Coordinates of C-alpha atoms in Angstrom, one line a residue:
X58 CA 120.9 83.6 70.2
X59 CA 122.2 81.0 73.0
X60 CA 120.6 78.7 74.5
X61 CA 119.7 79.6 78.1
X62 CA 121.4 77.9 80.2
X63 CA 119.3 78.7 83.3
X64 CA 115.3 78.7 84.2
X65 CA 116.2 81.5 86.8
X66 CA 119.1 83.9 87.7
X67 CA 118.9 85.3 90.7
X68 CA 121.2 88.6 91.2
X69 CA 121.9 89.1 95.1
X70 CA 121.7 86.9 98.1
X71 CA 119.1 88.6 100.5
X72 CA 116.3 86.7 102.3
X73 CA 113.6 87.5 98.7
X74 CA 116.0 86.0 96.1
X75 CA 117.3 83.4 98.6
X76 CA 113.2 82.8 98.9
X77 CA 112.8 82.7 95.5
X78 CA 116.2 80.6 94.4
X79 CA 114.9 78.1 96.6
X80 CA 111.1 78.0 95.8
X81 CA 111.9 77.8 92.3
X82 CA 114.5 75.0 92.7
X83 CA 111.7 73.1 94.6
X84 CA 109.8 73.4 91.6
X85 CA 112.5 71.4 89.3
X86 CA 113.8 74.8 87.6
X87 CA 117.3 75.7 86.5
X88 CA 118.6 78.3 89.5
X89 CA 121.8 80.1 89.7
X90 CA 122.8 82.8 92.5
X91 CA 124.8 85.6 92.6
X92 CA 125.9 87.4 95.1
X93 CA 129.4 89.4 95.6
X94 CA 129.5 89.5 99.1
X95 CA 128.0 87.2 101.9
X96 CA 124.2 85.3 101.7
X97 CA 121.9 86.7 104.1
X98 CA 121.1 90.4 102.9
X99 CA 121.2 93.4 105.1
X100 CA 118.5 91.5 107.0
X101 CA 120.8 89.1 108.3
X102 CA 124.6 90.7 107.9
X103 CA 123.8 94.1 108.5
X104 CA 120.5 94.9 109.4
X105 CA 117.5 92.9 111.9
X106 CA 119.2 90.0 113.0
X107 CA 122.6 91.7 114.6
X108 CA 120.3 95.0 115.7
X109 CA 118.1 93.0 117.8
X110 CA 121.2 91.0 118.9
X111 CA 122.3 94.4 120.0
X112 CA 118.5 96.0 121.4
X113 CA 118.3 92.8 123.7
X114 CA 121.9 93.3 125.2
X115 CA 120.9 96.8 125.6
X116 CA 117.8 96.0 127.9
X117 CA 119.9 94.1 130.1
X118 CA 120.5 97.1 132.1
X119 CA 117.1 97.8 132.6
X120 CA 116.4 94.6 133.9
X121 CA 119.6 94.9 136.9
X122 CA 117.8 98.5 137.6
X123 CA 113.9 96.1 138.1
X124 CA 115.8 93.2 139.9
X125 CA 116.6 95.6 142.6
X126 CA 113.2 97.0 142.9
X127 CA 111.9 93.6 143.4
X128 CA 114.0 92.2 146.2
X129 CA 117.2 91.7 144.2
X130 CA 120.6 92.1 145.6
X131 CA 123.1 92.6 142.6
X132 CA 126.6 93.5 142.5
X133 CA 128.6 95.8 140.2
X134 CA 127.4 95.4 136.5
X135 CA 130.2 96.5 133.4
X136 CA 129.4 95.8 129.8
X137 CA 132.1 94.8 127.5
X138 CA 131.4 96.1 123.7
X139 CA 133.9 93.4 122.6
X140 CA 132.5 90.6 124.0
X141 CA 128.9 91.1 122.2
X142 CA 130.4 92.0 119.1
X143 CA 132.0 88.7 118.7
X144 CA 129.2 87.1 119.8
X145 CA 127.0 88.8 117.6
X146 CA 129.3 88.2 114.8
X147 CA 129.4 84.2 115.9
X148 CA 126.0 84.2 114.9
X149 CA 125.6 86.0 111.8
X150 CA 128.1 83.7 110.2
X151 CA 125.9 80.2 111.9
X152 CA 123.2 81.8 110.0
X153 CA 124.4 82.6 106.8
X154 CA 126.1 79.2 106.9
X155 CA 122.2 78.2 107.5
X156 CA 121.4 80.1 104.5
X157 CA 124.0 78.4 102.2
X158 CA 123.3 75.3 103.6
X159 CA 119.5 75.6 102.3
X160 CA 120.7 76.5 99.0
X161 CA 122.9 73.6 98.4
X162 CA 120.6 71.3 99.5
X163 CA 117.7 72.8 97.7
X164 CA 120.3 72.2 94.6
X165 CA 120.8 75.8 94.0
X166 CA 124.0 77.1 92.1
X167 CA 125.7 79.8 94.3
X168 CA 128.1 82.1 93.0
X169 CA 130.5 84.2 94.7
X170 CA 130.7 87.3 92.7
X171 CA 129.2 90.2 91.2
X172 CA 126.4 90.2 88.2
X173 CA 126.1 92.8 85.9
X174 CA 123.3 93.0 83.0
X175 CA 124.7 92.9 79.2
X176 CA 121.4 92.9 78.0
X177 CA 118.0 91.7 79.1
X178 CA 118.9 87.9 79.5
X179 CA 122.3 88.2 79.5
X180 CA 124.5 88.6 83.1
X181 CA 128.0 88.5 83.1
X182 CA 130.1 87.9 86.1
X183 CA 133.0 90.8 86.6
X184 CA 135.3 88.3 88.4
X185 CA 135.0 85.5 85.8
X186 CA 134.1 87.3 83.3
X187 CA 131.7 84.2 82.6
X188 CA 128.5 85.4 80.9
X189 CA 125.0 83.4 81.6
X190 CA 122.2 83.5 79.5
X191 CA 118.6 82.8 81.5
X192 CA 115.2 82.6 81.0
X193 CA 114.0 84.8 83.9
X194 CA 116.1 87.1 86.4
X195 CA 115.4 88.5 89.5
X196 CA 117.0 91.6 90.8
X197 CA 117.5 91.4 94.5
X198 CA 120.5 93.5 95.8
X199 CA 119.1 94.7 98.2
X200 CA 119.6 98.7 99.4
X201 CA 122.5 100.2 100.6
X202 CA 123.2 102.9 102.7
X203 CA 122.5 106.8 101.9
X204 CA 125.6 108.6 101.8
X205 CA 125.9 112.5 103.6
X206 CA 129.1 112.9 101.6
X207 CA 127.8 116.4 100.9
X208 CA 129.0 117.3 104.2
X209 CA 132.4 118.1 105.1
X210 CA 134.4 116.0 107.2
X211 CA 131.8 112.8 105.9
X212 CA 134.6 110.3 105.9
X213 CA 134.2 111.0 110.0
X214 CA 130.5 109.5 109.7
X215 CA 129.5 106.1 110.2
X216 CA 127.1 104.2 108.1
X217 CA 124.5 102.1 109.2
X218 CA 126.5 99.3 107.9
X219 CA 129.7 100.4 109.7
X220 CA 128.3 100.6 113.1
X221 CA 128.8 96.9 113.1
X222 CA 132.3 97.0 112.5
X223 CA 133.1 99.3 115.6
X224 CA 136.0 97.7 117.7
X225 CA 134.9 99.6 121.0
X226 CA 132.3 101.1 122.2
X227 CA 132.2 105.3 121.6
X228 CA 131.7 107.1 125.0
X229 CA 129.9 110.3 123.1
X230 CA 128.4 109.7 120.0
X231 CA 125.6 111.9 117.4
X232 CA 123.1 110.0 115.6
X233 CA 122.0 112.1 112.2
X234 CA 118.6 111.0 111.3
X235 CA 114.8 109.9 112.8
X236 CA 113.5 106.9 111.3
X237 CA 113.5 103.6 112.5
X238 CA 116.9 102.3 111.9
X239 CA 118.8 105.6 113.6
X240 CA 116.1 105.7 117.0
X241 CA 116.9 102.0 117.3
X242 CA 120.8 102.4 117.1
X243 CA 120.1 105.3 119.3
X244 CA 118.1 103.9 122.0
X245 CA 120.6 100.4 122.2
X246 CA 123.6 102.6 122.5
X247 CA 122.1 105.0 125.0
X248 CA 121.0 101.9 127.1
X249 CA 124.5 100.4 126.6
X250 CA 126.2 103.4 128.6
X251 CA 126.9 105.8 125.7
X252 CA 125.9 109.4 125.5
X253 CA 123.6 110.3 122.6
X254 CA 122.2 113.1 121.0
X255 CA 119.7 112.9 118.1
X256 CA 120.2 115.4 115.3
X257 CA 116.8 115.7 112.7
X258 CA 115.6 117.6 110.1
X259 CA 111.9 117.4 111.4
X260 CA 110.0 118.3 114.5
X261 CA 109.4 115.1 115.7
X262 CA 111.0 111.2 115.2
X263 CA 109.6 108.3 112.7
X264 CA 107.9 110.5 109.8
X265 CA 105.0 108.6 108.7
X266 CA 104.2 106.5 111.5
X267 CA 100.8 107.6 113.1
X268 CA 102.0 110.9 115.3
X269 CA 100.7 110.0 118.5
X270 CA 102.6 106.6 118.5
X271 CA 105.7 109.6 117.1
X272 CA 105.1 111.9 120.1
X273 CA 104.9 109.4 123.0
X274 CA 107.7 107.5 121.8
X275 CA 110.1 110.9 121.2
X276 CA 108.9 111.4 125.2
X277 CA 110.1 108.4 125.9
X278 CA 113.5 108.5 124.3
X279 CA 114.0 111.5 125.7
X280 CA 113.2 110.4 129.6
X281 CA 115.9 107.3 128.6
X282 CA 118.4 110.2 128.4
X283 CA 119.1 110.6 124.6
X284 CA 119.0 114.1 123.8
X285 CA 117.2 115.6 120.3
X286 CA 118.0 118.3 118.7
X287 CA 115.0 118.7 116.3
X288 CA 114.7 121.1 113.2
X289 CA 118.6 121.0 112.8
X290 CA 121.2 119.2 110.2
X291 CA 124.8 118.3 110.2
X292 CA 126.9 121.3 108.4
X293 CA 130.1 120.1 109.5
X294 CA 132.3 117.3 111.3
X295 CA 136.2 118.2 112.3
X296 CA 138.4 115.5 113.9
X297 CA 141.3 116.5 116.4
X298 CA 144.0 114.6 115.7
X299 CA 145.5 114.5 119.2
X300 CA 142.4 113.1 120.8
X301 CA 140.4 111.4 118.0
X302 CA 137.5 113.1 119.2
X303 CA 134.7 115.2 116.6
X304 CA 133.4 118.0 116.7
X305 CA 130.1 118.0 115.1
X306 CA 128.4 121.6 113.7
X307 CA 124.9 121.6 113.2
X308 CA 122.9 124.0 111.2
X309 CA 121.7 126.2 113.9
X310 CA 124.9 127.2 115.0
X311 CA 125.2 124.1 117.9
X312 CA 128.6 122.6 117.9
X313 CA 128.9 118.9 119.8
X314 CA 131.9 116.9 120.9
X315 CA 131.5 113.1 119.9
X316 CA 133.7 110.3 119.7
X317 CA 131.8 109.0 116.6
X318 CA 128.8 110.2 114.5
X319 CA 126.2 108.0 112.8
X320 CA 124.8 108.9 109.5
X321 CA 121.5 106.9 109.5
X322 CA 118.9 109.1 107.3
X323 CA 118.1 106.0 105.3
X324 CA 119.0 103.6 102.8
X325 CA 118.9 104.2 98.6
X326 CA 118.2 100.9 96.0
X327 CA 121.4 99.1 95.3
X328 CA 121.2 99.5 91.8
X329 CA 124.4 101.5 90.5
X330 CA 126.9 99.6 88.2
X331 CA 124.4 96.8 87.8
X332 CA 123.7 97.6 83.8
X333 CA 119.9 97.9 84.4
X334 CA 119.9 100.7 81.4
X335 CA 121.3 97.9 79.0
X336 CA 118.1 95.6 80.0
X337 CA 116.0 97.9 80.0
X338 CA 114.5 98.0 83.4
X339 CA 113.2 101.5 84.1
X340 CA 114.3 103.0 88.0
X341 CA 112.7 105.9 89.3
X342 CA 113.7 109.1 91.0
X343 CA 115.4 107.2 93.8
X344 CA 117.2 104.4 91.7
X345 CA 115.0 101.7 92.5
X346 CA 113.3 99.0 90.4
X347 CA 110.0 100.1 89.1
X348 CA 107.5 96.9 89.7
X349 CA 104.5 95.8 89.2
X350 CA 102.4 94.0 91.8
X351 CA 103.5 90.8 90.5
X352 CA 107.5 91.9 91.0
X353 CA 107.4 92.2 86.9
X354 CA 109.4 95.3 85.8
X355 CA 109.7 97.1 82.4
X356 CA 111.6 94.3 80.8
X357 CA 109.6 91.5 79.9
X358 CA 111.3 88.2 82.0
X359 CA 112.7 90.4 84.6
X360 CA 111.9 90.7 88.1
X361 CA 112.4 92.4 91.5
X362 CA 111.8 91.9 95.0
X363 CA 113.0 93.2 98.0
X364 CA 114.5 97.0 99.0
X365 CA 115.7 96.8 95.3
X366 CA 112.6 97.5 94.1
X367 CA 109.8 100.5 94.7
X368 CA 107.6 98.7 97.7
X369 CA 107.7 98.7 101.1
X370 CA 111.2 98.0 102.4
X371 CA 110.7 95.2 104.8
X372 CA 112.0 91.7 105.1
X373 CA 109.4 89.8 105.7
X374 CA 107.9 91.5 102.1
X375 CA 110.6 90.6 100.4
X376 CA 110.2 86.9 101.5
X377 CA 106.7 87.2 100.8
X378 CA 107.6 88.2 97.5
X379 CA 110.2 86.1 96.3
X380 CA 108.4 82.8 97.3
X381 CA 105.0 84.3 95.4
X382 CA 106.9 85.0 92.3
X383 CA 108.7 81.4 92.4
X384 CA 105.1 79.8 92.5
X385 CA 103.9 81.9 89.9
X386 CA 106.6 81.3 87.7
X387 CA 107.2 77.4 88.0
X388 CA 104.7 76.3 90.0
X389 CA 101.1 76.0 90.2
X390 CA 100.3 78.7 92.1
X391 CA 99.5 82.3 89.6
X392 CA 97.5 83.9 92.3
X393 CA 99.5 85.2 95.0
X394 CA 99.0 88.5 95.6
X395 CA 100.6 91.1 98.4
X396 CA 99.5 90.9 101.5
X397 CA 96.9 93.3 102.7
X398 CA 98.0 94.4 105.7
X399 CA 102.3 95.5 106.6
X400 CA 102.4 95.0 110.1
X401 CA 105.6 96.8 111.5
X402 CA 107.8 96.9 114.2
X403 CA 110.4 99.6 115.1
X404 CA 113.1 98.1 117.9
X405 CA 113.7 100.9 120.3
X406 CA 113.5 101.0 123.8
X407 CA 109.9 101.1 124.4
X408 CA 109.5 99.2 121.1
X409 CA 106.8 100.0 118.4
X410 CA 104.1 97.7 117.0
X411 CA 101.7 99.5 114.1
X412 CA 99.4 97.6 111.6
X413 CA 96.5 98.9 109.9
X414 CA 96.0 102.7 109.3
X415 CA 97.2 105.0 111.4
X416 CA 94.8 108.0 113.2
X417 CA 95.6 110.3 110.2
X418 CA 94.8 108.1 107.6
X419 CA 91.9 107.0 108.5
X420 CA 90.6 110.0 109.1
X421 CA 91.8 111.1 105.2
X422 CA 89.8 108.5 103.8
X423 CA 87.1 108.5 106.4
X424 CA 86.8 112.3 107.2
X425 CA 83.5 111.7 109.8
X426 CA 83.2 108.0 110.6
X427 CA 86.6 107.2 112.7
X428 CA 86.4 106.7 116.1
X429 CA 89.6 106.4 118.5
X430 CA 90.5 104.5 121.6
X431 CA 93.6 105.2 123.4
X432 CA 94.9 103.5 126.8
X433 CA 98.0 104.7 128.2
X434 CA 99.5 102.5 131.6
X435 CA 102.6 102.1 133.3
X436 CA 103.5 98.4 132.6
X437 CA 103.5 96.3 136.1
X438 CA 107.2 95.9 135.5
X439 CA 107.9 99.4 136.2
X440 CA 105.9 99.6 139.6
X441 CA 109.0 99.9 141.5
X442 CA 111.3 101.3 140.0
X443 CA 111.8 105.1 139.1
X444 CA 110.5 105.1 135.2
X445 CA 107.4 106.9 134.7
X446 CA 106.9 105.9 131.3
X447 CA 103.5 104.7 130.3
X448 CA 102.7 102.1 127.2
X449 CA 100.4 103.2 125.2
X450 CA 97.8 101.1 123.0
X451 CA 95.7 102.9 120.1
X452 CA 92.5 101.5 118.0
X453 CA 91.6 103.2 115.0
X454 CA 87.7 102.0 114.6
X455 CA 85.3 102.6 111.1
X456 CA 82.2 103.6 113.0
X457 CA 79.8 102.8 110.0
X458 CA 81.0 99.2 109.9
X459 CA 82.7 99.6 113.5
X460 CA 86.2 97.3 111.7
X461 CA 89.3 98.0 113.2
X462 CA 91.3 99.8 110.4
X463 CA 94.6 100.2 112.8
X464 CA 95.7 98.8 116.0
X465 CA 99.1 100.6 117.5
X466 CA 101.1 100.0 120.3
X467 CA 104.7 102.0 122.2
X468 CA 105.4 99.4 124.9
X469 CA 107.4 96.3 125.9
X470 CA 106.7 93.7 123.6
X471 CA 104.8 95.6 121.4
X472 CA 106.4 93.7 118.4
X473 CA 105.2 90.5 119.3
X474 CA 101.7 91.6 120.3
X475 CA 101.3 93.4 117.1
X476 CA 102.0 90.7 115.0
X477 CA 98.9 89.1 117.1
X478 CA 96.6 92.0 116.2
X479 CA 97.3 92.1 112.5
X480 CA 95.7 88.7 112.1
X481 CA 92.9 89.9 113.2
X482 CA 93.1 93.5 111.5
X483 CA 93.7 91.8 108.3
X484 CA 90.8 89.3 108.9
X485 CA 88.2 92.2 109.3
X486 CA 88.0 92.0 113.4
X487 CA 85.3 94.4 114.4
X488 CA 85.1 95.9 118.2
X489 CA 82.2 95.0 119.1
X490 CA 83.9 90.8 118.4
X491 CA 86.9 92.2 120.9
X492 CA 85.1 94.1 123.0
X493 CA 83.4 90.5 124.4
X494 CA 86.9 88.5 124.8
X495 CA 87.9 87.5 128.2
X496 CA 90.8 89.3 129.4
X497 CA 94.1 87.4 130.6
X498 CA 94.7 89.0 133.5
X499 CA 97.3 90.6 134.4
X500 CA 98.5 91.4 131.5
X501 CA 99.6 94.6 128.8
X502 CA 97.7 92.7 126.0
X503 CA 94.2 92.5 128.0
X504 CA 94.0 96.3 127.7
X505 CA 93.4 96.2 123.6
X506 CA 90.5 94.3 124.7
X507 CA 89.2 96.7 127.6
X508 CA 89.2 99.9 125.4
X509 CA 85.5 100.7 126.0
X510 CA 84.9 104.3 125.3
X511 CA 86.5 106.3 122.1
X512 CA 88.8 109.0 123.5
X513 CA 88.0 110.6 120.1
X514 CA 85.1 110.5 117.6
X515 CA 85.4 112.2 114.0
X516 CA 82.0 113.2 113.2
X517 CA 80.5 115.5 110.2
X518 CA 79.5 118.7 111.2

């Protein structure tokens, strides 16, 4: 058997085995990285960082249409498509040069290629065809993705991924799919100028999220201008080769002209061609990484973090993750568990802060003892101009105990009050300790404190 010639291999460059390369390294192991393409995952190449990039340009236009409500003279505005893109991709390159840099410095071996499994402590590199032997590896590749090649004309549709590669800006453009990362491509382009029409399977946008956060914000999408075509699939996409234009066919019998399409109805595990069968790291049904709590999988010295894996697929998790497993590993620390709480935020325009349980699942565990407070306000921004939209806030209470199980928000800003509100959620905040705060007033926030009444009350009988 050889000698290992590393404490810690880490397969893939996203922000959890970046975490962990580093962590570990900080703790005197051994590290090597991995990673084919560029450092920085699909949080940072393809995914949060450039999106919001993109959501704030978008709001821009919102903020002429306010100006002029408040006293504001303002001439002719014009976006240019090109000019963000470049500036978007100026940064995503600063901050995987960041990432590197972090790695170097932490004394972290970086390789630039891809790792495949030859057996369960053995990774060889295609390119080199370099084989390392390690004491511990840590699967983080990420997710890629989900392909609609089961449609014709799929080559015409975009990926989630590609959007960032458009050279202009489509005029007409159909967005296939309701969850988070579609509404939010949707809403940014909409605001940007484009015309956009929502295709979806369901009845209603963001599946899972509590369903009156899902209904108000699908209102206000739809007041923004996008249009949604609900309980309907793509069956078809033609391109005319004069015009470059598509013509989209949905499934109940609708056909729409588009300049480009977005397929954005999720992303899969990126775990084909890495060789997991010959380490023996069982997936499940969707290809991902079966783990533990602790990131361990099947495979005794293997690990996973990250959307690689079965948990929740969020950065900030993955992070989380990857520094937790480090400590445990070569540190001191073999305690860290998973957070609680997975406080969320869903980058539309209004934007969508949710931590704790939502209405329905509460009332699932709790069947009788839930009460609900609701406020619903047009923000002080809006006064004059001609949006009618309203934010709304939500608490989920446990009457019995009377701790705030959920606290959600549709609103500007809603992402960075939310992240407020978890602390307390997760540090068993009761109402009756809000209900005494002094407000800041004026203010959106002083409303999650002025909730006196339950708009609803689950009760037996």
């Amino acid at each position: 058997m050889r000698k290992n010639e590393v404490d810690l291999l880490v397969i893939g460059g996203g922000s959890g085995g970046v975490r962990a390369a580093r962590v570990a390294a900080g703790h005197g192991a051994r590290v090597i990285l991995a990673e084919e393409h560029r450092l920085g995952g699909t949080c940072v190449i393809r995914g949060c960082v450039p999106k919001k990039l993109m959501v704030l340009a978008s709001r821009f236009s919102r903020e002429f249409e306010d100006a002029a409500g408040f006293g504001w003279r303002l001439g002719p505005a014009s976006f240019e498509w090109e000019r963000l893109k470049v500036a978007v991709d100026r940064e995503v390159d600063r901050l995987e040069g960041i990432y590197a840099g972090m790695l170097d410095r932490a004394g972290v071996e970086v390789i630039r290629d891809r790792a495949v499994f030859d057996d369960p402590h053995t990774v060889r590199l295609v390119g080199s065809g370099r084989t390392i032997c390690a004491e511990h590896v840590l699967i983080a590749t990420g997710a890629v993705p989900s392909q609609t090649r089961d449609v014709p004309g799929w080559r015409w549709i975009s990926d989630s991924n590609q959007v960032f590669e458009w050279k202009t800006q489509p005029r007409r453009v159909v967005v296939q799919g309701a969850g988070y990362i579609a509404l939010e491509f949707a809403s940014l382009l909409r605001l940007l100028g484009s015309e956009v029409t929502v295709v979806m399977r369901a009845g209603q946008v963001l599946r899972g999220f509590d369903d009156e956060v899902r209904s108000h914000l699908q209102a206000a999408l739809i007041e923004s201008g996008i249009r949604v075509v609900a309980q309907a699939q793509l069956t078809r996409v033609d391109r005319c080769m004069s015009s470059d234009a598509l013509s989209v066919h949905l499934s109940d019998g609708q056909r729409l002209d588009a300049d480009a399409v977005l397929g954005a109805t999720g992303r899969l595990p990126n775990t084909a061609n890495l060789g997991v069968d010959k380490a023996g790291v069982r997936l499940d049904s969707r290809g991902a990484v079966v783990v533990t709590d602790l990131c361990c999988t099947s495979s005794p010295g293997i690990y996973a973090v990250g959307d690689v894996a079965n948990v929740i697929a969020l950065t900030p998790v993955a992070i989380r993750e990857g520094h937790a497993l480090a400590d445990r590993l070569f540190g001191r620390d073999a305690s860290a568990r998973r957070p609680l709480l997975t406080p969320t935020a869903v980058f539309t325009t209004p934007e969508v802060g949710v931590t704790g349980l939502s209405e329905e699942a509460a009332v699932s565990e709790f069947p009788s003892e839930v009460d609900v407070y609701v406020s619903r306000f047009r923000p002080m921004k809006a006064r004059f101009s001609m949006r009618t939209s309203q934010t709304l806030m939500k608490l989920v209470v446990h009457r019995p105990t009377d701790r705030v199980l959920g606290a959600h928000m549709v609103g500007p800003e809603a992402a960075e009050l939310i992240q407020l509100m978890s602390v307390a959620v997760q540090g068993g905040i009761t109402k009756a300790e809000m209900d005494p705060t002094l407000a800041v007033h004026p203010t959106a926030a002083e409303e999650l404190i002025m909730m006196r009444e339950p708009a609803r009350r689950y009760a037996a009988g």
